[in-house]
Amino acid sequence: MIVLRTDRELDLMVEANRIVGLVHRTLKPLVKVGTTTRELDSVAEDVIRSHGAEPAFKGYKGYPAASCISINEQVVHGIPGSRKLVDGDIVSIDIGVKLRGYYGDQAITRVVGNISEREKELLKVTRESLFKGIEQAVAGRRLSDICGAVQNWVEQFGFSVVRQFVGHGIGRRLHEEPAVPNYVPPERNPRLRKGMVLAIEPMVNLGTPEVVVADDGWTASAADGLPSAHFEHVVAITRGEPRILTMFEEEIDA
Ligand code: MF3
Ligand code: CO
């Protein structure tokens, strides 16, 4: 399904994604030793509601929180709770909001204290792979150009892309067509058209790409227990350069 977004719709999505960015900005100084993931989630929900928006994840297929907070080997969909952050934690924070009918969605992975050189490389390569994918979000190219660019970048450094979870179209729903895998998809390969809006979100593992889901029905972890990273931007395909609707990390962290 091809969704052509008007400029007005894109403006609304920028507003929704700006609130997501403000949540990430507010959480940044709280990502430190001793903070519980529930505290992060509660601040996230407060910031979202204080801007007149709703937490898009809460209630989505029964998901119980405003944020997904996935630590170390957890890949995505970690449910906030009583766990306290400790030195060396790699913390993926994924936030979604709904504002006046339109959705915003962005994941950033942050660190607590000291991590290993290989872990630093995992974060760097995952972030870079997101931008390699974004570069391909150009009208006339195909979905697989995005997917392949992400996959090539990641695998070149000996890391692996998660298959079980993928990016997605976004707009009037949190998840719209098409699915945006971080690997070259075996079948459907639509041409990219002006007006499509995609959430591109590489989930990259240091070891095996295999993922297991916990008994809570949500928390997805790398099967070998090695760390995982996740970065996500929402990108609109235009007549020219890709337009990133989410806030840049540089701006969030400024
Ligand atoms: N941000 C994730 C995504 O983009 C996940 C949300 S699913 C939820 O697909 F249930 F946790 F909300
Ligand atoms: Co998403």
XYZ file of N, CA, C and O and ligand atoms in Angstrom, residues 105 168 199 201 232, ligand 2:
21
model
N 7.751 8.083 16.279
C 8.398 6.860 16.777
C 9.903 7.011 16.619
O 10.378 7.311 15.512
N 8.904 -0.135 9.575
C 7.508 -0.113 9.135
C 7.140 1.242 8.552
O 7.750 2.262 8.910
N 9.461 4.230 9.071
C 10.288 4.148 10.285
C 11.358 3.104 9.999
O 11.049 1.922 9.859
N 14.558 1.166 11.308
C 15.037 0.896 12.667
C 15.886 -0.366 12.763
O 15.413 -1.407 13.207
N 16.425 4.345 15.559
C 15.275 4.484 14.656
C 15.017 5.951 14.330
O 15.017 6.802 15.219
Co 9.146 1.701 15.055
